[in-house]
Coordinates of C-alpha atoms in Angstrom, one line a residue:
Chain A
X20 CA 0.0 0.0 0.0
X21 CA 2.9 2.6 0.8
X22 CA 4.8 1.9 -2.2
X23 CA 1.5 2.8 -4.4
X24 CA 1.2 5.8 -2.3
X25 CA 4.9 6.9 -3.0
X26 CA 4.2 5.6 -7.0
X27 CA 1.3 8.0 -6.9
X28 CA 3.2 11.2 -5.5
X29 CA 6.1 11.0 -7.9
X30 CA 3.3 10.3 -10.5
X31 CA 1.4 13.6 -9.3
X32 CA 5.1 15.2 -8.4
X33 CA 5.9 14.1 -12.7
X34 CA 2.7 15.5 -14.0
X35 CA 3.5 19.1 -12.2
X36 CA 7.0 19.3 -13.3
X37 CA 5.9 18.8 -16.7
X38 CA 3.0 21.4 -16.6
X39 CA 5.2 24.4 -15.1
X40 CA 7.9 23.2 -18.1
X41 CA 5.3 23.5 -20.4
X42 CA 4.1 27.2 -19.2
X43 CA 7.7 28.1 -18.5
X44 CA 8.3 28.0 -22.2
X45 CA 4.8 29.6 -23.0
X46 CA 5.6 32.7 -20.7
X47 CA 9.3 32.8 -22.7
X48 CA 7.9 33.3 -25.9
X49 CA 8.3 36.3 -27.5
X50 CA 6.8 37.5 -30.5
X51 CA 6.4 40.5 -32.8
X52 CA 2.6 43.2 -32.6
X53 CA 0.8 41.6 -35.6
X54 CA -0.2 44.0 -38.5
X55 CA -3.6 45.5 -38.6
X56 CA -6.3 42.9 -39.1
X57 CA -4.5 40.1 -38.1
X58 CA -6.3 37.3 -35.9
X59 CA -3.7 37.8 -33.3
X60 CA -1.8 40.3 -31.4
X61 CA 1.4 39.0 -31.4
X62 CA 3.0 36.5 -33.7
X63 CA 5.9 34.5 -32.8
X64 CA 7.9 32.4 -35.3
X65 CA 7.9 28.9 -34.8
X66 CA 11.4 28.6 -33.6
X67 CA 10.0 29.6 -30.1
X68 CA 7.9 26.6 -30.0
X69 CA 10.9 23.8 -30.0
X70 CA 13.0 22.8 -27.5
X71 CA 16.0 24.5 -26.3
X72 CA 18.5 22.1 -28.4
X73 CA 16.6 22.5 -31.4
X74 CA 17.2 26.3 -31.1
X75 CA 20.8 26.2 -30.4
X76 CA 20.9 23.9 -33.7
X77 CA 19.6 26.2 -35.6
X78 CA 21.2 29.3 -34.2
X79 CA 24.9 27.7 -34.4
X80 CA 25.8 28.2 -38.1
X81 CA 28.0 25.1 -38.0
X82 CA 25.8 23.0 -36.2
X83 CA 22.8 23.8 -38.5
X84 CA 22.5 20.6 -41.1
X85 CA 20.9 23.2 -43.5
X86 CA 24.0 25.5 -44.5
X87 CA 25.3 22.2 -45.7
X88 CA 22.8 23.3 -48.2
X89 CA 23.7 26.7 -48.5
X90 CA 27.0 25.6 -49.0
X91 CA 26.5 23.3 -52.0
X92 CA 24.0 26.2 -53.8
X93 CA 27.0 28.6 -53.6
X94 CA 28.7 26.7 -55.9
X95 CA 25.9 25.9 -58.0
X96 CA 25.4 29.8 -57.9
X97 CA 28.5 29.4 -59.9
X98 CA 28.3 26.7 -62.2
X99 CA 27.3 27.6 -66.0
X100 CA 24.7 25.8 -67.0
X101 CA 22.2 25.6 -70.1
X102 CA 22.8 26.4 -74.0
X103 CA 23.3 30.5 -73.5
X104 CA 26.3 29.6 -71.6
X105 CA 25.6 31.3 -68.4
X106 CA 25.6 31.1 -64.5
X107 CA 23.3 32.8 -61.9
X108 CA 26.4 34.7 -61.1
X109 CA 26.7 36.4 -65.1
X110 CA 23.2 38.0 -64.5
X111 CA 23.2 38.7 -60.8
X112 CA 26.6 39.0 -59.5
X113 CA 27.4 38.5 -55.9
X114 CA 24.1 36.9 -54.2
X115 CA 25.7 38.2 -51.2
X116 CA 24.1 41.7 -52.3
X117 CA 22.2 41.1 -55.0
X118 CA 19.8 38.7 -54.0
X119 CA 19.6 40.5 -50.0
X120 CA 15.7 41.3 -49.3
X121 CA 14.7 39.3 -52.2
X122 CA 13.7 35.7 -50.4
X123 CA 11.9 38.0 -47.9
X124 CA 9.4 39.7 -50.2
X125 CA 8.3 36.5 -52.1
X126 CA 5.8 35.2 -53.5
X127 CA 5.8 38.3 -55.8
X128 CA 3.8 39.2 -58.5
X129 CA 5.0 38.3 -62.1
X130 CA 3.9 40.9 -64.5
X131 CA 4.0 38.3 -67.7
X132 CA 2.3 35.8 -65.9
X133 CA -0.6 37.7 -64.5
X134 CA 0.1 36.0 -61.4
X135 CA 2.5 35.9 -58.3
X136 CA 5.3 33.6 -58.1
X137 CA 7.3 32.1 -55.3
X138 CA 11.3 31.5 -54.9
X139 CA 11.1 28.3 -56.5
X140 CA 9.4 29.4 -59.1
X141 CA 11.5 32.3 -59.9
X142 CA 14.9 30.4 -59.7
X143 CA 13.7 28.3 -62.8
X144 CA 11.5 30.7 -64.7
X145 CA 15.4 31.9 -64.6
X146 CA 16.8 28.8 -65.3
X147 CA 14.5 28.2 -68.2
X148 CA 14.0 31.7 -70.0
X149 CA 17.5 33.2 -69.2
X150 CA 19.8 30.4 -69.0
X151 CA 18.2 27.5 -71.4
X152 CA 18.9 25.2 -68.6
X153 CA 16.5 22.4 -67.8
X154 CA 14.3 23.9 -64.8
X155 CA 14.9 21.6 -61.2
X156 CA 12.4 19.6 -60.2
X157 CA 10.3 20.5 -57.0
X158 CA 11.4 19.0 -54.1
X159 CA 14.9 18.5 -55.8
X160 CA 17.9 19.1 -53.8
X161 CA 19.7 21.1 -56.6
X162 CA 16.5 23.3 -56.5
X163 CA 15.7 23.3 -52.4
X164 CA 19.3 24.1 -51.8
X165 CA 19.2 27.1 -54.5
X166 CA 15.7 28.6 -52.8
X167 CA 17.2 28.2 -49.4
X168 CA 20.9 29.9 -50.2
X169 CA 18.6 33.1 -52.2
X170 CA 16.3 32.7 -49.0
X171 CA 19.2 32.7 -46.3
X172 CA 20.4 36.2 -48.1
X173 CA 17.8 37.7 -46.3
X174 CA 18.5 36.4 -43.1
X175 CA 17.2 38.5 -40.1
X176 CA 15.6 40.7 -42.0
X177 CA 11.9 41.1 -42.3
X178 CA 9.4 38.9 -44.1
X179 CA 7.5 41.7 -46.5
X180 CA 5.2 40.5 -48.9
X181 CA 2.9 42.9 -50.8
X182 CA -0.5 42.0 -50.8
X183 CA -2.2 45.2 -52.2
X184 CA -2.8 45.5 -56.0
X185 CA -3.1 42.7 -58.3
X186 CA -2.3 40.4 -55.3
X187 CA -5.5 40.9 -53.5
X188 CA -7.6 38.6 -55.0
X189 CA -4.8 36.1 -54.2
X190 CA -4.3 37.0 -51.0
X191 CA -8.3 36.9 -49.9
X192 CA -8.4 32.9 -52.2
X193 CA -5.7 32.4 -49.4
X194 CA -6.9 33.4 -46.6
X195 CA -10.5 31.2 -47.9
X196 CA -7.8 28.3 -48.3
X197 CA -6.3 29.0 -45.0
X198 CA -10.4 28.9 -43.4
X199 CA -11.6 25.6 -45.1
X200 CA -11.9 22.8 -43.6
X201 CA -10.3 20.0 -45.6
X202 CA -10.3 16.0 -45.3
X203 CA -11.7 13.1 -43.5
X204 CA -10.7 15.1 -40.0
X205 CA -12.3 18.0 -41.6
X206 CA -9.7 20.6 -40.0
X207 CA -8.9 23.7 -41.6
X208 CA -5.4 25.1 -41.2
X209 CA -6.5 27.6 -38.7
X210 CA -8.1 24.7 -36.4
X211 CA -4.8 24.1 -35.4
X212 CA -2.4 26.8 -36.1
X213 CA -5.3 29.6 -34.9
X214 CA -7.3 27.8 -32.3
X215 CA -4.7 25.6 -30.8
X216 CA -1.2 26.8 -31.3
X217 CA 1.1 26.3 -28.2
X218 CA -0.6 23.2 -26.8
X219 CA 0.8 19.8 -27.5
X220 CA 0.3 17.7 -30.4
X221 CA 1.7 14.1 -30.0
X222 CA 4.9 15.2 -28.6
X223 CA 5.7 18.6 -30.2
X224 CA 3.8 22.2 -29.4
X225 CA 1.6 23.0 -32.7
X226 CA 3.2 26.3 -33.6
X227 CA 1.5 29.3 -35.4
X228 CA 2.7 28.0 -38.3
X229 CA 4.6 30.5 -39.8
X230 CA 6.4 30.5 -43.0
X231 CA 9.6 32.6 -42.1
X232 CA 12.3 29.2 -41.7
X233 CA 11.4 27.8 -44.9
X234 CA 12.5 25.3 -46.3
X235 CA 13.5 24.6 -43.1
X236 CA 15.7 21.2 -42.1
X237 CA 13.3 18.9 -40.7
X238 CA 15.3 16.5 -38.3
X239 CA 12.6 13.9 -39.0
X240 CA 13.2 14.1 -42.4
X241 CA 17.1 14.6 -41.8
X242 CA 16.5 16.9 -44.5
X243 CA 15.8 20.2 -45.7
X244 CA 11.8 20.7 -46.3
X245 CA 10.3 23.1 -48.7
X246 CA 7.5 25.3 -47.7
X247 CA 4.5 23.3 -50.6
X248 CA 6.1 19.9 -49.3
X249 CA 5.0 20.7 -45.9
X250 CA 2.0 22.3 -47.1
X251 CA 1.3 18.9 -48.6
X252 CA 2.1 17.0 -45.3
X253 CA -0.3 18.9 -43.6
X254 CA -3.2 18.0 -46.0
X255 CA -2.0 14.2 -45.8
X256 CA -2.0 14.7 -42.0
X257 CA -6.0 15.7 -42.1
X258 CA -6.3 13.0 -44.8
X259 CA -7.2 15.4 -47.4
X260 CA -6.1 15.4 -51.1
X261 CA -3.2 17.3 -51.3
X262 CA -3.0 20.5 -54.0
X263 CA -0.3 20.0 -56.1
X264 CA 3.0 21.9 -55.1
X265 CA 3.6 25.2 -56.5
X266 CA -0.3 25.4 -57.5
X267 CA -2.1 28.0 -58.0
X268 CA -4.3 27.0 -54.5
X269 CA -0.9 26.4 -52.7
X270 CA 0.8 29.8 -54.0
X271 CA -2.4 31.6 -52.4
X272 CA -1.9 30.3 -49.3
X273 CA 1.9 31.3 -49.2
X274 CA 1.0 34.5 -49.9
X275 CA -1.9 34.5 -47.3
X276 CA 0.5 32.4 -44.5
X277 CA 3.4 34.5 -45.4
X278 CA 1.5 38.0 -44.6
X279 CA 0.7 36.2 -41.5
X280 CA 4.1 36.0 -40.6
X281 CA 5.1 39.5 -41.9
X282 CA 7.7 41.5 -39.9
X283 CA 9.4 37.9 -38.4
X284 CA 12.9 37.3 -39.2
X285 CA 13.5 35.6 -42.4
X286 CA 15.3 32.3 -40.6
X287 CA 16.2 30.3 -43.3
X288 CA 18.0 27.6 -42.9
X289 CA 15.7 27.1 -39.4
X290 CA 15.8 23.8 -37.9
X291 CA 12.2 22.3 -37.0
X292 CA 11.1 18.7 -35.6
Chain B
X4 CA 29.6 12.5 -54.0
X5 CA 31.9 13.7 -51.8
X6 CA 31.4 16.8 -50.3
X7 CA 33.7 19.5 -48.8
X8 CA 33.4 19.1 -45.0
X9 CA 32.5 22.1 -42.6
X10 CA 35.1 22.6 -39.8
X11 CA 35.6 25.3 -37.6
X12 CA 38.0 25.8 -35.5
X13 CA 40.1 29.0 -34.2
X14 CA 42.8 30.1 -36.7
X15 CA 45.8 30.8 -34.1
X16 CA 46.4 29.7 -30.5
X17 CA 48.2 30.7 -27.7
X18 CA 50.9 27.6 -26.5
X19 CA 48.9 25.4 -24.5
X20 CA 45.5 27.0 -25.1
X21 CA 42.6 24.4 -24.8
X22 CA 40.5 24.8 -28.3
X23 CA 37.1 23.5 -29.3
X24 CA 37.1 21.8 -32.8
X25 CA 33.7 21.7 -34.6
X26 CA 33.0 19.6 -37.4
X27 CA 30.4 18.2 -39.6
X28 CA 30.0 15.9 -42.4
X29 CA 27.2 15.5 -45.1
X30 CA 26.3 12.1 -45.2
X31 CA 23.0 10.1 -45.5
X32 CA 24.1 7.5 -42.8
X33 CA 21.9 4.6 -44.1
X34 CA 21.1 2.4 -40.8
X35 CA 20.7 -0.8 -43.1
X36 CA 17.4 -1.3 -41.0
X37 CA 14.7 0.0 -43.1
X38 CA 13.5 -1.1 -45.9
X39 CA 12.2 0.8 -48.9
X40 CA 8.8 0.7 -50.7
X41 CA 9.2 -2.4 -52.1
X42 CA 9.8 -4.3 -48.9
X43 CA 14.2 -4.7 -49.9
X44 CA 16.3 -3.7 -47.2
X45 CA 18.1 -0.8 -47.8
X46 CA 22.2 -1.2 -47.9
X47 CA 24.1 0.1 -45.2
X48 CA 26.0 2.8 -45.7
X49 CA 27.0 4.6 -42.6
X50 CA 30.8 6.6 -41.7
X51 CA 32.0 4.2 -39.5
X52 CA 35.5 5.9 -38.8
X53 CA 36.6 9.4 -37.7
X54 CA 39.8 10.4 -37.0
X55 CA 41.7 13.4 -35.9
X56 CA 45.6 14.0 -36.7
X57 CA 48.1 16.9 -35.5
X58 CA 51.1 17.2 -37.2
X59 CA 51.1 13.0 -37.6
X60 CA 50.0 12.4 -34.0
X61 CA 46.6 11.3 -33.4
X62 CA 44.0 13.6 -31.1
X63 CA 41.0 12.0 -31.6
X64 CA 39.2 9.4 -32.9
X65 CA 35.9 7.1 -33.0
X66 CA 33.9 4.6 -34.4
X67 CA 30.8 5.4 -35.0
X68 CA 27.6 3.1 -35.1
X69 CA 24.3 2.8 -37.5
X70 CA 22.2 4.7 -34.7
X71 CA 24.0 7.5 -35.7
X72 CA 21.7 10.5 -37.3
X73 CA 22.3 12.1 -41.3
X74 CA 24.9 14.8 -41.6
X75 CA 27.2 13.6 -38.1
X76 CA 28.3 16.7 -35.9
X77 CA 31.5 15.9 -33.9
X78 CA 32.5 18.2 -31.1
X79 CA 36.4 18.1 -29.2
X80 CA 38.7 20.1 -27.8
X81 CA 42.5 19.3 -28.2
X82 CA 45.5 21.6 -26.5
X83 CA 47.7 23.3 -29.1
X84 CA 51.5 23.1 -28.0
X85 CA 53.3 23.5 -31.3
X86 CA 51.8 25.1 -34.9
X87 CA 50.9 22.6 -37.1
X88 CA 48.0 21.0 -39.6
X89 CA 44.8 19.2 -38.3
X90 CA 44.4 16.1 -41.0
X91 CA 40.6 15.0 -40.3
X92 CA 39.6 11.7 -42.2
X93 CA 35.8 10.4 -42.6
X94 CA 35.9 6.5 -43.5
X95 CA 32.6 5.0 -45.5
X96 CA 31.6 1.8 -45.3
X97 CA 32.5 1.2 -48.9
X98 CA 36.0 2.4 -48.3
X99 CA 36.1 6.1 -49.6
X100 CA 37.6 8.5 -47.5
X101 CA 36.3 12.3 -47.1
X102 CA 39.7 14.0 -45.7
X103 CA 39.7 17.7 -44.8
X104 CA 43.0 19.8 -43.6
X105 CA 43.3 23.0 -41.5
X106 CA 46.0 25.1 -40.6
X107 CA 46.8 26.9 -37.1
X108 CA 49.1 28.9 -35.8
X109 CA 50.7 30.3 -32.5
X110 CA 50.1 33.6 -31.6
X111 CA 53.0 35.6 -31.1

């Protein structure tokens, strides 16, 4: 009988370390005021929902698994490719100042397309129109690696998309996207990321699901993740069809999740679970 | 496929100075446990070897084991008597070796 009793106090004793852990981190958090209109009044990047070692992986730039990435795309940055005989470097010089801000603004609109791209998009409308060079497959390394080296040349700064002008009815088919519930679980994106961001899911906190780390290295995946391919997972997740990556549904909601995010540090390459 | 290795690691010491060594390696590190979509087991391929040299003397080494996570990050701090090249050598399962060299020197 007294050893049950003991068994039940370190039980009860468990329980309340993990609760003040769990509000410990809550308090911790710190965010950014949201823009005007925005659901929330603060917004707070998803690198305050891991775990301390997850953020000191990321914030070490040697430690972080994704500048391997960043790495390789430098070179690639350098590498002619295509029939016009050309590199990204012959058209844009150093990335190190010419491609600064640019990761941060996107998706942007495309005056020949009549529609807003994202980073992916851009680097092989590039490859394809400018260079003659075969465009990289989504969810390539050659091309994840290129998005996240342009993308980490804005790291720190702000996330700015515009969402005025042409972009607006794109932004409010987002923002639709964003409140429809999809799937056999019938969850819309803001079920979880708007109703219950902060409280557990399985064994991770559901963050506010913010766009500012991608692609972001997913330790699960032991790889680096971009921003539709997660997209995607969620859909799976709620047993939904997914949209196809880099869709015209899926580059809505980028532009509606990114001005959800705006004014966050651009943290690519972030670490994430 | 083998890539340049990231190290870091101060580039001049004061004699006797204690110094942390960072490296890390890209590498899938294929456990040889899982199987892919058709049911085959998937070939290991892991680094099983990582050793350290100064100036022809070993600092550090280890085996390392199929638990081991993509991309390994190996941390260690060695004292700097003398200036001199760190040698660091990766060994793959298959043999290859991914070698990397650094240079320090003593401050004056």
């Amino acid at each position: 009988m007294l050893s049950r009793c003991i068994g039940l106090a370190v039980a009860i004793a468990a329980a309340v370390s993990v609760a003040t852990c769990a509000s410990a981190q809550e308090a911790e958090r710190k965010g950014i005021p949201a823009p005007p209109g925005h659901v929330f009044k603060t917004i707070i990047s998803g690198y305050q929902f891991r775990s301390k070692e997850t953020r000191a992986l990321q914030d070490d730039d040697l430690e972080n698994p994704g500048f391997l990435a960043v790495e390789r795309a430098a070179d690639a940055w350098k590498k002619v490719e295509g029939s016009e005989g050309k590199s990204c470097m012959t058209c844009h010089g150093e990335a190190e100042t010419s491609m600064k801000g640019v990761g941060a603004a996107m998706p942007k609109w495309d005056d020949k397309l009549k529609k807003p791209v994202n980073l992916e998009q851009r680097i092989n409308i590039c490859r394809s129109e400018h260079m003659k060079a075969e465009p990289w497959k989504f969810k390539s390394r050659e091309l994840t690696d290129m998005t996240t080296f342009v993308r980490y040349q804005s790291h720190g700064m702000p996330v700015a998309v515009k969402t005025d002008g042409p972009m607006s009815p794109w932004f409010e088919r987002g923002k639709q996207t964003y409140y429809t519930r999809y799937g056999q679980l019938d969850l819309a994106c803001a079920s979880c990321h708007e109703r219950n961001n902060g409280k557990f899911m399985r064994a991770d906190f559901l963050s506010q699901g913010q766009t500012n780390g991608f692609p972001t290295y997913r330790l699960r995946d032991q790889r680096l993740v971009p921003l539709h391919e997660r997209f995607e997972g969620c859909m799976f997740d709620v047993r939904a069809e997914p949209f196809k990556p880099l869709s015209d549904e899926f580059l809505a909601l980028e532009l509606y999740v990114a001005w959800r995010g705006i004014g966050l540090p651009v943290e690519t390459p972030s670490v994430r679970n | 496929m083998a890539e340049k290795p990231r190290l870091k690691l101060p580039k001049e010491a004061a004699k006797g100075e204690i110094i942390q060594i960072k490296t890390l390696v890209s590498h899938v590190m294929e456990s040889g446990q899982r199987k892919d979509a058709q049911g085959k087991p998937i070939p290991r391929k892991i680094i099983n070897k990582f050793t350290c040299e100064f100036n022809g003397k070993p600092v550090f080494s280890c085996t390392l084991e199929p638990a081991i996570s993509a991309n390994p990050y190996i941390q260690f701090d060695a004292r700097i008597d003398e200036a001199g090249t760190f040698k660091f050598a990766w060994t793959d399962d298959d043999g290859s070796v991914i070698t990397a060299e650094e240079k320090i020197s003593l401050k004056a």
